[in-house]
């Protein structure tokens, strides 16, 4: 297992459209294991393969929500290969999103509040389910990565430019330090 470097905007790879997985090989299983290790270490609740530089339609998600208030987080690792959205609700929900590839910045993003999705799990078995709440949001955020889309693309031009300026400034300060 290995922790992989996470690409950050404006890395042009993050804008690539990822290609479908044709066969689930042992190499892909290793990549999936490494993606989980990388996501848990970050820490994050989701990760798309392109965020570690691999343009394939693979996502991992683990919301790590405590089963009860104040309890220890329970691990629930989910793998989504070649995910598709079959339907989405007209009703929207807003969530203060962040992204490991847009470090330290959060913004309110509006998305359908539930979706029907189909995907393959790590064994290649087909799943189809209605997803809502944070899992629905996270899957939509990760699926955007497969199309080269970042959460900041959903914001107004003004807000996005403000965020990109902040990022460039932080980067400059980091280099100067
Ligand atoms: O860790 C993450 N948290 C998060 C919070 C709100 C909405 C989406 C996310 S996904 C993000 C990890 C990430 O960048 N995945 O691509
Ligand atoms: Ni992200």
CSV table of C-alpha atoms and ligand atoms in Angstrom, one decimal:
chain,number,residue,atom,x,y,z
A,1,UNK,CA,0.0,0.0,0.0
A,2,UNK,CA,1.1,3.5,-0.7
A,3,UNK,CA,0.1,7.1,-0.1
A,4,UNK,CA,0.0,8.8,-3.5
A,5,UNK,CA,0.6,12.5,-4.2
A,6,UNK,CA,-2.7,14.4,-4.8
A,7,UNK,CA,-2.8,16.8,-7.8
A,8,UNK,CA,-3.8,20.3,-7.1
A,9,UNK,CA,-5.4,23.0,-9.3
A,10,UNK,CA,-4.2,24.4,-11.8
A,11,UNK,CA,-2.7,21.0,-12.7
A,12,UNK,CA,-4.0,20.4,-16.3
A,13,UNK,CA,-4.4,16.6,-15.6
A,14,UNK,CA,-7.4,17.5,-13.3
A,15,UNK,CA,-9.2,18.8,-16.5
A,16,UNK,CA,-8.8,15.5,-18.3
A,17,UNK,CA,-11.9,13.4,-19.0
A,18,UNK,CA,-11.3,9.9,-17.5
A,19,UNK,CA,-11.9,6.8,-19.5
A,20,UNK,CA,-14.0,3.7,-18.5
A,21,UNK,CA,-12.5,0.7,-16.9
A,22,UNK,CA,-12.7,-2.3,-19.2
A,23,UNK,CA,-11.3,-5.1,-17.0
A,24,UNK,CA,-10.7,-5.1,-13.3
A,25,UNK,CA,-7.1,-6.3,-13.0
A,26,UNK,CA,-5.0,-6.9,-9.8
A,27,UNK,CA,-3.2,-3.6,-10.7
A,28,UNK,CA,-6.5,-1.8,-10.5
A,29,UNK,CA,-7.2,-3.4,-7.1
A,30,UNK,CA,-3.8,-2.1,-5.9
A,31,UNK,CA,-4.6,1.3,-7.2
A,32,UNK,CA,-8.0,1.2,-5.3
A,33,UNK,CA,-6.2,0.2,-2.1
A,34,UNK,CA,-3.7,3.0,-2.6
A,35,UNK,CA,-6.6,5.5,-3.2
A,36,UNK,CA,-8.2,4.5,0.1
A,37,UNK,CA,-4.9,4.9,2.0
A,38,UNK,CA,-4.3,8.3,0.3
A,39,UNK,CA,-7.9,9.5,1.1
A,40,UNK,CA,-7.8,8.4,4.8
A,41,UNK,CA,-4.3,10.0,5.2
A,42,UNK,CA,-5.4,13.3,3.6
A,43,UNK,CA,-8.0,13.1,5.3
A,44,UNK,CA,-10.9,13.2,2.9
A,45,UNK,CA,-14.3,11.5,2.4
A,46,UNK,CA,-13.8,10.8,-1.3
A,47,UNK,CA,-11.2,10.6,-4.0
A,48,UNK,CA,-11.2,10.2,-7.8
A,49,UNK,CA,-8.4,8.3,-9.6
A,50,UNK,CA,-7.5,11.4,-11.6
A,51,UNK,CA,-6.7,13.2,-8.4
A,52,UNK,CA,-3.7,10.9,-8.1
A,53,UNK,CA,-3.0,11.2,-11.8
A,54,UNK,CA,-4.8,8.2,-13.2
A,55,UNK,CA,-7.4,9.1,-15.8
A,56,UNK,CA,-9.7,6.1,-15.2
A,57,UNK,CA,-13.4,6.2,-14.0
A,58,UNK,CA,-12.7,5.0,-10.5
A,59,UNK,CA,-13.9,6.6,-7.3
A,60,UNK,CA,-13.6,5.8,-3.6
A,61,UNK,CA,-15.8,7.2,-0.9
A,62,UNK,CA,-15.9,6.7,2.9
A,63,UNK,CA,-18.0,9.2,4.8
A,64,UNK,CA,-16.7,7.8,8.1
A,65,UNK,CA,-19.8,9.0,10.0
A,66,UNK,CA,-20.1,8.0,13.6
A,67,UNK,CA,-22.9,5.5,14.1
A,68,UNK,CA,-24.1,7.6,17.0
A,69,UNK,CA,-23.5,11.1,18.2
A,70,UNK,CA,-20.0,11.4,19.8
A,71,UNK,CA,-19.1,7.8,18.8
A,72,UNK,CA,-16.0,6.6,17.0
A,73,UNK,CA,-16.2,6.9,13.2
A,74,UNK,CA,-17.1,3.6,11.6
A,75,UNK,CA,-15.3,2.8,8.3
A,76,UNK,CA,-17.5,2.1,5.3
A,77,UNK,CA,-15.3,2.0,2.2
A,78,UNK,CA,-17.2,2.2,-1.0
A,79,UNK,CA,-15.8,1.7,-4.5
A,80,UNK,CA,-17.5,3.1,-7.6
A,81,UNK,CA,-16.2,2.0,-11.0
A,82,UNK,CA,-17.7,3.5,-14.2
A,83,UNK,CA,-20.5,5.2,-12.3
A,84,UNK,CA,-23.5,6.6,-14.1
A,85,UNK,CA,-26.3,8.9,-13.0
A,86,UNK,CA,-29.6,7.5,-14.2
A,87,UNK,CA,-31.9,10.2,-12.7
A,88,UNK,CA,-31.6,13.3,-10.5
A,89,UNK,CA,-34.2,15.1,-8.4
A,90,UNK,CA,-35.5,18.6,-9.3
A,91,UNK,CA,-35.1,19.5,-5.7
A,92,UNK,CA,-31.7,20.9,-4.8
A,93,UNK,CA,-29.6,21.0,-1.6
A,94,UNK,CA,-26.7,23.2,-0.7
A,95,UNK,CA,-23.5,22.0,1.0
A,96,UNK,CA,-20.3,23.7,2.0
A,97,UNK,CA,-18.0,21.7,-0.2
A,98,UNK,CA,-14.2,21.3,-0.2
A,99,UNK,CA,-11.8,19.4,-2.4
A,100,UNK,CA,-8.4,17.9,-1.8
A,101,UNK,CA,-7.3,19.3,-5.2
A,102,UNK,CA,-8.4,22.8,-4.2
A,103,UNK,CA,-6.8,22.9,-0.7
A,104,UNK,CA,-8.2,24.8,2.2
A,105,UNK,CA,-11.1,26.4,0.4
A,106,UNK,CA,-14.7,25.8,1.0
A,107,UNK,CA,-17.8,27.1,-0.8
A,108,UNK,CA,-21.6,26.5,-0.9
A,109,UNK,CA,-22.5,24.4,-3.9
A,110,UNK,CA,-26.1,23.6,-5.0
A,111,UNK,CA,-26.8,20.1,-6.4
A,112,UNK,CA,-29.8,17.7,-6.9
A,113,UNK,CA,-30.6,16.4,-3.4
A,114,UNK,CA,-31.0,12.8,-4.5
A,115,UNK,CA,-29.8,10.8,-7.5
A,116,UNK,CA,-30.3,7.3,-8.9
A,117,UNK,CA,-26.9,5.9,-9.8
A,118,UNK,CA,-25.4,2.7,-11.2
A,119,UNK,CA,-21.8,1.5,-10.9
A,120,UNK,CA,-19.6,-1.5,-10.5
A,121,UNK,CA,-18.0,-2.4,-7.2
A,122,UNK,CA,-14.4,-3.6,-6.8
A,123,UNK,CA,-15.4,-7.1,-7.8
A,124,UNK,CA,-17.1,-5.9,-10.9
A,125,UNK,CA,-20.6,-6.5,-9.5
A,126,UNK,CA,-23.3,-4.1,-10.7
A,127,UNK,CA,-25.0,-1.9,-8.1
A,128,UNK,CA,-28.0,0.4,-8.6
A,129,UNK,CA,-29.2,2.6,-5.8
A,130,UNK,CA,-30.9,5.9,-4.9
A,131,UNK,CA,-28.4,8.1,-3.0
A,132,UNK,CA,-29.1,11.2,-0.9
A,133,UNK,CA,-27.6,13.3,1.8
A,134,UNK,CA,-23.8,13.6,2.0
A,135,UNK,CA,-23.3,10.4,0.1
A,136,UNK,CA,-25.3,11.8,-2.9
A,137,UNK,CA,-23.3,15.0,-2.8
A,138,UNK,CA,-20.0,13.3,-2.5
A,139,UNK,CA,-20.8,11.0,-5.4
A,140,UNK,CA,-21.8,13.9,-7.6
A,141,UNK,CA,-18.6,15.8,-6.6
A,142,UNK,CA,-16.4,12.8,-7.4
A,143,UNK,CA,-18.2,12.1,-10.7
A,144,UNK,CA,-17.5,15.7,-11.7
A,145,UNK,CA,-13.8,14.9,-11.4
A,146,UNK,CA,-14.3,12.1,-14.0
A,147,UNK,CA,-15.3,14.9,-16.5
A,148,UNK,CA,-12.5,17.3,-15.5
A,149,UNK,CA,-14.9,19.4,-13.5
A,150,UNK,CA,-14.1,20.9,-10.0
A,151,UNK,CA,-16.6,22.2,-7.4
A,152,UNK,CA,-15.4,25.8,-8.0
A,153,UNK,CA,-16.8,25.5,-11.6
A,154,UNK,CA,-20.3,25.5,-10.1
A,155,UNK,CA,-19.8,28.9,-8.5
A,156,UNK,CA,-20.4,32.3,-10.0
A,157,UNK,CA,-17.5,33.7,-12.1
A,158,UNK,CA,-16.9,36.3,-9.4
A,159,UNK,CA,-16.7,33.8,-6.5
A,160,UNK,CA,-14.5,31.4,-8.6
A,161,UNK,CA,-12.1,34.2,-9.6
A,162,UNK,CA,-11.8,35.2,-5.9
A,163,UNK,CA,-11.0,31.7,-4.9
A,164,UNK,CA,-8.4,31.2,-7.7
A,165,UNK,CA,-6.7,34.5,-6.7
A,166,UNK,CA,-6.6,33.4,-3.1
A,167,UNK,CA,-5.0,30.1,-4.2
A,168,UNK,CA,-2.4,31.8,-6.3
A,169,UNK,CA,-1.5,34.1,-3.5
A,170,UNK,CA,-1.2,31.2,-1.0
A,171,UNK,CA,1.0,29.4,-3.5
A,172,UNK,CA,3.2,32.4,-3.9
A,173,UNK,CA,3.6,32.8,-0.2
A,174,UNK,CA,4.5,29.2,0.2
A,175,UNK,CA,7.2,29.5,-2.5
A,176,UNK,CA,8.6,32.6,-0.9
A,177,UNK,CA,8.7,31.1,2.6
B,1,LIG,O1,-12.9,15.4,1.5
B,1,LIG,C1,-13.8,15.9,0.8
B,1,LIG,N1,-14.9,16.5,1.4
B,1,LIG,C2,-16.0,16.9,0.8
B,1,LIG,C3,-16.9,17.8,1.4
B,1,LIG,C4,-18.0,18.2,0.8
B,1,LIG,C5,-18.3,17.8,-0.5
B,1,LIG,C6,-17.4,17.0,-1.2
B,1,LIG,C7,-16.3,16.6,-0.6
B,1,LIG,S1,-15.2,15.5,-1.4
B,1,LIG,C8,-13.7,15.9,-0.6
B,1,LIG,C9,-12.5,15.0,-1.1
B,1,LIG,C10,-12.3,15.3,-2.6
B,1,LIG,O2,-11.8,16.3,-3.1
B,1,LIG,N2,-12.8,14.4,-3.4
B,1,LIG,O3,-12.7,14.6,-4.8
B,2,LIG,NI1,-12.6,16.8,-5.1
